[in-house]
Amino acid sequence: MMLDAFLARDILRAVDDGFEEQIAFTEELIRFPSLRGAEKPAQDFIAGELERRGYAVDSFAIDLDKIHDHPGFSPVDVDYSEAVNVVATHRPRVETGRSLILNGHMDVVPEGPHEMWDVSPPFTPKRVGDWLHGRGGGDMKAGIAANLFALDALRRLGLQPAARVHVQSVVEEECTGNGALACLVEGYTADAAIIPEPVNERLVRANVGVLWFEVHVAGHPVHVREAGSGANAIEAGYRVIEALKHLCEAWNAEKADHPHFADLDHPINFNVGRIEGGDWASSVPAWCKLSCRIAIYPGDDPADRARAIEAHLASALADDAFLGNRPPKVTWNGFFARGYVLDEGSEAEAALARAHGLASEAALETFVTPAYLDARVFVIYAGMPCLVYGPTSESVHGFDERVSLASIRRVTGAIALFIAEWCGLEPVEAPQQTARAGTD
Ligand code: ZN
C-alpha cells in the first residue's frame, strides 16, 4: 500500500527532528576503533542503545561449530570468542505487515599510518561542511545509525512497525561475511533486508564474490656473500604476483559471459594487500607470505575458482628455476564468498524506489559493484530480496574517509518511509478502550 502524502511528510520531518542526535550518535560509533577482533566495545555500546529503546536484544559470539558446514562459510584462522553480533527485535502488537531486517556491519578496516590522515585522526570524528570524517563513518557506521534512527523517527510520531523487525549490527563483513551468516544460521530471516552501505544513494543490482588467500613461498637461505647459491623467497614472491595478475586479466576477459558485468571496465580485481617475509638483512630470505584478494563472478563456485588459482600457479611457475621444484603453497584464510544478483521486479525494490523518490526527489538508480557485500547471505541462502542502499561517501578503506551529512539525512528518510510502507505502522500505545456509554 502506498503511503499517504501527509504521513510521508511527517515522517521526513521526524527524521529531521532527530538528525542532530543521529549525527552525534554516528560520531560516538566512529570513536570506537572497531577493527577486526576489537569490535566488542562498539557492539556492547549499540546493544545498550537498543536495549534502552526497549528492543529484545540478542548478543552472541559467532559459533564456528554452527556455521562451518554452511555453504556460505568462509574459513578463518582467528579466535571468534569476542566476535559478537548484535540482533535487536521489534515485535508489533498486531502483525499485519511484512517483516524486515535492517543490517549493518560494525567492523572497519585498518586505518594505516595516522600521520597520513590530513583532516582529523582516523577515530576522531570531525564535521567539515557537509562531510563527516572518520574511519568507518561511511563504511558503515552512518548506515547503522540510519537504521536505528529511522525507527526512532517513527516512534517520535507515536508509531512503530506493524511487523517483526530485526536490527542487526554484525562483525566480519570486511574479511569473511561470517557475521551476517551466523545471524542467518541463528534463524533470523524476514521478507526483505536493507543494508545501508556507502553506495551513493543507489541500489546494488549485482556484485562480485570474493576469495582471500595466502601464498606461502619458500626460499633457500644462505649468507648474502654467496647469494647466487641461494633462492630469495621475497623475489620469488614477485614472480607469484605476476602470475596472479595474468590470471586476473584472464578472468576479466570472461566478463562478456556475465550480463551485469560486461559493461564494467575491470570487474575482477586482484590485490596483494600484505607482504611478510625474510628474517635478516644479510640472509637471503627463507620465506615470504603474500596475503591476496581476488573477485569472482556471481554464479561462480568459490571452490572451483580456488582450484583454478592453484592450478594456474602450478602451471605458470612450472618452468621457474626454483619455484618449479618448490611450488608455493596456497591457503584459504578469509572470504570464500559467492557474488549475487538482486532480481529485478521485487516488491521490496519498488517500495524502496517510492521511498527514495519521496526522500530525494530523484529516481532510484541501480549499479553493479566489484566489491563484496553481506547481501549475498540474504539473497543466496535465505531467498530474500536484500536492498544495499546507503549514503554518499568518499575514500572508504583510504585516508580521510568521509560521508555526506545531507545524504545520510535523505537515506534515513528513505529507510523510514520504506519501513512505513513495507511493514505498515501501528500506534506505539495500545488505543484506549472507548468507554461504553450508559449501561441500559
Ligand atoms: Zn561496508
XYZ file of C-alpha atoms and ligand atoms in Angstrom:
441
model
C 0.000 0.000 0.000
C 1.381 3.391 -0.909
C 1.958 5.945 1.812
C -0.359 8.818 2.466
C 1.403 12.052 1.415
C 0.769 13.758 4.749
C 2.168 10.837 6.708
C 5.228 10.741 4.429
C 5.841 14.429 5.081
C 5.503 13.900 8.846
C 7.964 11.001 8.739
C 10.587 13.040 6.897
C 10.090 15.869 9.379
C 10.549 13.435 12.272
C 13.841 12.307 10.705
C 14.916 15.955 10.540
C 13.948 16.483 14.184
C 16.248 13.658 15.285
C 19.053 14.376 12.864
C 21.429 16.258 15.165
C 21.128 13.443 17.713
C 21.675 10.901 14.917
C 24.930 12.505 13.780
C 26.176 12.782 17.377
C 25.414 9.053 17.695
C 27.295 8.333 14.458
C 30.280 10.228 15.857
C 30.112 8.091 19.010
C 30.320 4.994 16.815
C 33.324 6.368 14.885
C 35.202 6.871 18.181
C 35.277 3.083 18.671
C 38.269 1.672 16.740
C 36.221 -1.404 15.868
C 38.925 -3.151 13.861
C 38.723 -6.889 13.377
C 38.973 -8.583 16.761
C 38.259 -5.312 18.599
C 34.581 -4.816 17.751
C 33.186 -5.831 21.123
C 33.175 -2.429 22.915
C 31.298 -0.899 19.965
C 28.915 -3.848 19.858
C 28.292 -3.611 23.607
C 27.560 0.083 23.147
C 24.993 -0.443 20.427
C 23.422 -3.367 22.294
C 22.913 -0.974 25.223
C 21.357 1.663 22.972
C 18.964 -0.887 21.501
C 18.015 -2.215 24.951
C 17.414 1.320 26.189
C 14.878 1.704 23.384
C 13.039 -1.388 24.586
C 14.037 -3.882 21.902
C 14.728 -7.516 22.779
C 18.490 -7.764 22.237
C 20.397 -10.931 21.392
C 24.219 -10.567 21.594
C 26.170 -13.680 20.663
C 29.703 -14.598 19.639
C 29.964 -16.372 16.287
C 29.964 -20.113 16.954
C 32.211 -21.807 14.382
C 30.642 -25.189 15.097
C 27.274 -23.854 13.958
C 28.440 -22.297 10.698
C 31.458 -24.181 9.389
C 29.382 -26.671 7.377
C 27.199 -23.962 5.809
C 27.881 -23.458 2.081
C 28.290 -19.713 2.713
C 31.031 -20.199 5.307
C 34.457 -18.600 4.858
C 37.461 -20.305 6.504
C 39.216 -18.418 9.313
C 42.309 -18.730 11.450
C 41.295 -16.240 14.142
C 39.578 -16.618 17.501
C 35.875 -15.748 17.479
C 35.245 -15.634 21.235
C 34.963 -11.806 21.095
C 33.408 -11.643 17.607
C 29.974 -10.618 18.847
C 26.917 -9.991 16.690
C 24.010 -7.916 17.992
C 20.422 -8.511 16.848
C 17.569 -6.433 18.260
C 13.991 -7.500 17.651
C 10.825 -5.443 17.486
C 7.521 -7.308 17.616
C 4.309 -5.459 16.883
C 1.186 -5.771 18.973
C -0.675 -6.960 15.870
C 1.320 -8.368 12.965
C -0.219 -7.069 9.757
C 2.780 -6.073 7.619
C 5.843 -7.681 6.088
C 8.900 -8.398 8.217
C 12.243 -6.690 7.719
C 15.925 -6.944 8.628
C 17.920 -3.719 8.925
C 21.551 -4.831 8.747
C 24.895 -3.103 9.098
C 28.473 -4.106 9.908
C 30.416 -2.631 12.812
C 33.872 -3.816 11.728
C 36.143 -1.313 10.000
C 39.327 -1.852 8.015
C 42.761 -0.854 9.364
C 43.387 2.879 9.175
C 47.046 2.903 8.113
C 49.627 5.395 9.413
C 47.839 8.120 11.391
C 50.221 10.835 10.168
C 48.844 10.299 6.659
C 45.339 11.395 7.720
C 45.084 15.117 6.952
C 41.705 16.296 8.203
C 41.445 14.509 11.524
C 42.904 11.420 13.216
C 41.011 8.336 11.980
C 38.945 7.685 15.100
C 38.304 11.343 15.955
C 35.156 12.302 14.047
C 35.135 15.780 12.566
C 32.490 17.682 10.606
C 33.702 19.859 7.747
C 30.886 21.479 5.784
C 28.629 18.679 4.555
C 31.168 15.957 5.402
C 31.628 13.837 8.493
C 35.176 12.484 8.602
C 36.479 9.358 10.282
C 37.361 5.725 9.664
C 34.196 3.693 9.334
C 31.949 6.755 9.126
C 30.752 5.836 5.660
C 31.620 2.138 5.791
C 29.319 1.843 7.570
C 28.546 3.424 10.916
C 26.387 6.113 9.295
C 24.292 3.227 7.940
C 23.988 1.512 11.323
C 22.830 4.807 12.838
C 20.419 5.406 9.938
C 18.728 2.045 10.584
C 18.244 2.868 14.245
C 17.172 6.481 13.785
C 14.692 5.629 11.030
C 12.842 3.579 13.649
C 13.302 6.360 16.218
C 11.707 8.855 13.812
C 8.589 6.702 13.556
C 8.436 6.477 17.342
C 8.648 10.250 17.597
C 5.310 10.226 15.757
C 3.933 7.646 18.203
C 4.215 4.900 15.576
C 6.051 1.590 15.202
C 6.285 -1.107 12.508
C 3.270 -3.395 12.304
C 5.603 -6.307 11.566
C 8.626 -8.033 13.033
C 11.820 -6.030 12.504
C 15.367 -7.131 13.344
C 18.118 -4.533 13.660
C 21.449 -6.292 13.123
C 24.940 -5.000 13.871
C 27.353 -7.649 12.642
C 31.103 -8.258 12.583
C 33.379 -9.873 9.985
C 31.944 -8.123 6.919
C 35.341 -6.857 5.785
C 37.044 -10.262 5.798
C 34.686 -13.276 5.725
C 30.980 -12.428 5.858
C 30.677 -14.928 8.701
C 28.934 -12.396 10.963
C 25.869 -11.983 8.747
C 25.958 -15.721 8.056
C 25.907 -16.521 11.784
C 22.761 -14.377 12.198
C 21.065 -16.324 9.437
C 22.076 -19.642 10.994
C 20.635 -18.420 14.325
C 17.300 -18.252 12.485
C 16.945 -14.555 11.678
C 15.132 -14.196 8.364
C 12.497 -11.792 7.080
C 10.547 -10.796 3.974
C 13.276 -8.310 2.971
C 16.523 -6.762 4.180
C 18.201 -3.373 3.840
C 21.943 -2.750 4.202
C 22.864 0.966 4.101
C 26.404 0.535 2.782
C 28.061 3.661 1.321
C 26.784 3.286 -2.241
C 25.912 6.886 -3.127
C 22.122 6.547 -2.759
C 21.904 3.907 -5.453
C 20.688 0.326 -5.234
C 23.138 -2.524 -5.827
C 21.883 -4.764 -8.646
C 24.747 -7.252 -8.515
C 28.163 -7.694 -7.010
C 31.134 -9.965 -7.214
C 32.114 -12.738 -4.858
C 35.488 -12.564 -3.168
C 38.262 -15.007 -2.295
C 41.006 -14.352 0.232
C 44.115 -16.493 0.216
C 47.711 -16.581 1.312
C 50.572 -17.753 -0.861
C 53.488 -19.182 1.094
C 56.741 -19.042 -0.857
C 59.750 -20.939 0.433
C 63.305 -19.812 -0.363
C 66.726 -21.285 0.181
C 68.567 -19.211 2.785
C 72.309 -18.631 2.523
C 74.673 -15.884 3.625
C 74.266 -12.940 1.324
C 78.001 -13.181 0.316
C 77.039 -16.311 -1.636
C 73.597 -15.125 -2.668
C 73.960 -16.741 -6.070
C 73.750 -20.197 -4.496
C 70.537 -19.418 -2.576
C 66.991 -18.654 -3.610
C 65.323 -15.432 -2.466
C 61.749 -16.102 -1.325
C 60.774 -12.416 -1.495
C 61.969 -12.079 -5.084
C 60.207 -15.335 -5.926
C 57.086 -13.716 -4.462
C 57.268 -11.105 -7.262
C 57.004 -13.904 -9.799
C 53.969 -15.310 -7.978
C 52.342 -11.863 -8.074
C 52.977 -11.548 -11.817
C 51.400 -14.964 -12.406
C 48.315 -13.965 -10.393
C 47.975 -10.694 -12.312
C 47.866 -12.705 -15.540
C 45.139 -14.904 -14.086
C 43.166 -11.792 -13.088
C 43.293 -10.491 -16.673
C 42.123 -13.864 -17.976
C 39.131 -13.729 -15.631
C 38.327 -10.159 -16.704
C 38.287 -11.391 -20.295
C 35.304 -13.612 -19.304
C 33.142 -10.617 -18.400
C 31.053 -10.799 -21.575
C 29.641 -14.096 -20.251
C 28.223 -12.268 -17.231
C 25.437 -9.881 -18.290
C 25.657 -7.472 -15.365
C 29.436 -7.250 -15.612
C 30.030 -6.951 -19.354
C 29.829 -3.154 -19.174
C 32.219 -2.764 -16.265
C 35.714 -1.748 -17.239
C 37.515 -4.168 -14.915
C 35.134 -6.219 -12.758
C 37.717 -8.658 -11.414
C 40.365 -7.007 -9.283
C 43.328 -8.769 -7.726
C 45.171 -7.239 -4.790
C 48.233 -8.182 -2.786
C 47.229 -6.497 0.440
C 50.084 -7.510 2.665
C 53.577 -8.993 2.301
C 55.666 -10.553 5.031
C 58.943 -12.322 4.588
C 62.563 -12.822 5.487
C 64.325 -12.618 8.818
C 67.564 -10.737 8.396
C 69.072 -8.108 6.085
C 72.191 -10.215 5.481
C 70.440 -13.524 4.887
C 68.768 -14.486 1.628
C 65.104 -14.717 2.699
C 63.874 -18.204 3.506
C 60.185 -17.390 3.334
C 57.628 -14.955 2.023
C 53.895 -14.779 2.616
C 51.545 -12.876 0.305
C 48.032 -12.032 1.529
C 45.799 -11.752 -1.514
C 42.257 -10.958 -2.581
C 40.570 -11.641 -5.924
C 36.975 -11.346 -7.119
C 34.784 -13.969 -8.823
C 31.542 -13.599 -10.790
C 28.030 -14.325 -9.458
C 27.280 -17.945 -10.262
C 30.903 -18.972 -9.786
C 31.506 -21.629 -7.156
C 34.275 -20.367 -4.854
C 35.710 -23.897 -4.634
C 36.049 -24.127 -8.436
C 37.783 -20.769 -8.657
C 40.050 -21.689 -5.749
C 41.178 -24.818 -7.590
C 41.730 -22.704 -10.714
C 44.075 -20.410 -8.777
C 46.108 -23.348 -7.502
C 46.256 -24.951 -10.946
C 47.254 -21.660 -12.572
C 50.121 -21.093 -10.146
C 51.350 -24.646 -10.650
C 51.421 -24.325 -14.437
C 52.642 -20.704 -14.625
C 55.577 -21.446 -12.339
C 56.389 -24.931 -13.633
C 59.417 -23.635 -15.591
C 60.653 -21.348 -12.798
C 64.232 -22.325 -11.906
C 63.447 -22.502 -8.198
C 59.655 -22.455 -7.764
C 59.293 -25.196 -10.368
C 60.778 -27.594 -7.816
C 59.295 -25.970 -4.742
C 55.818 -24.798 -5.753
C 54.290 -22.180 -3.467
C 51.565 -23.335 -1.116
C 48.156 -21.650 -1.177
C 45.943 -21.486 1.925
C 42.402 -20.068 2.272
C 42.034 -17.717 5.198
C 39.001 -15.495 4.656
C 36.332 -14.637 2.113
C 35.183 -17.734 0.250
C 32.058 -15.978 -0.885
C 29.783 -16.031 -3.902
C 28.596 -12.935 -5.725
C 24.881 -12.285 -6.139
C 22.348 -10.650 -8.395
C 19.292 -8.873 -6.974
C 16.445 -9.982 -9.228
C 14.588 -7.133 -10.859
C 10.916 -6.553 -10.172
C 10.641 -7.366 -6.473
C 8.019 -5.566 -4.391
C 10.776 -4.552 -1.999
C 12.669 -2.777 -4.763
C 9.501 -0.996 -5.895
C 8.830 0.163 -2.329
C 12.404 1.433 -1.980
C 12.113 3.304 -5.277
C 8.998 5.071 -3.971
C 10.635 5.849 -0.619
C 13.775 7.135 -2.317
C 11.685 9.289 -4.660
C 9.893 10.912 -1.724
C 13.067 11.467 0.317
C 15.339 12.625 -2.515
C 13.027 13.783 -5.293
C 15.072 11.651 -7.683
C 14.639 8.332 -9.453
C 16.366 5.334 -7.875
C 19.348 4.199 -9.954
C 20.901 0.757 -9.787
C 24.508 -0.235 -10.338
C 26.870 -3.182 -10.239
C 29.794 -3.204 -7.834
C 33.111 -5.083 -7.926
C 33.174 -5.360 -4.114
C 31.955 -7.913 -1.568
C 28.649 -7.343 0.253
C 26.921 -9.301 3.027
C 23.743 -9.116 0.927
C 24.843 -12.401 -0.672
C 23.974 -14.164 2.611
C 20.358 -12.982 2.466
C 19.874 -13.318 -1.301
C 21.551 -16.682 -1.879
C 20.969 -18.578 1.359
C 17.625 -17.158 2.503
C 15.976 -16.241 -0.812
C 15.289 -12.737 0.476
C 15.420 -9.514 -1.529
C 18.271 -7.566 0.044
C 18.493 -3.872 -0.771
C 22.001 -2.442 -0.477
C 21.301 1.280 -0.486
C 23.106 3.894 1.568
C 24.772 7.288 1.770
C 27.310 9.040 -0.402
C 30.805 8.512 0.906
C 34.385 9.028 -0.223
C 37.703 7.346 0.473
C 36.311 4.256 2.192
C 39.281 1.995 3.046
C 41.532 5.028 2.352
C 42.791 8.074 4.249
C 40.301 10.793 5.267
C 37.229 8.617 4.800
C 34.135 10.823 4.831
C 30.381 10.590 4.470
C 27.893 13.261 3.352
C 25.523 14.555 6.036
C 22.840 15.619 3.533
C 22.998 12.162 2.018
C 22.663 10.453 5.424
C 19.540 12.550 6.042
C 17.944 11.545 2.728
C 18.831 7.876 3.185
C 17.442 7.837 6.731
C 14.242 9.386 5.407
C 14.019 6.787 2.662
C 14.557 3.928 5.141
C 11.886 5.318 7.482
C 9.431 5.646 4.577
C 10.306 2.155 3.376
C 9.609 0.720 6.829
C 6.283 2.564 6.947
C 5.160 1.116 3.625
C 6.726 -2.340 3.875
C 5.890 -3.154 7.474
C 2.865 -0.914 7.908
C 2.507 1.119 11.099
C 0.610 0.857 14.349
C 0.428 3.198 17.334
C 3.134 2.567 19.942
C 0.489 2.744 22.675
C -2.498 0.435 22.513
C -5.578 2.514 21.657
C -7.713 3.322 24.727
C -10.789 1.186 25.037
C -13.670 3.523 24.320
C -15.822 3.778 27.439
C -19.229 2.294 26.835
C -21.870 4.953 27.164
C -24.569 4.041 29.604
C -25.428 0.605 30.886
C -29.043 0.217 29.887
Zn 30.991 -1.942 4.150
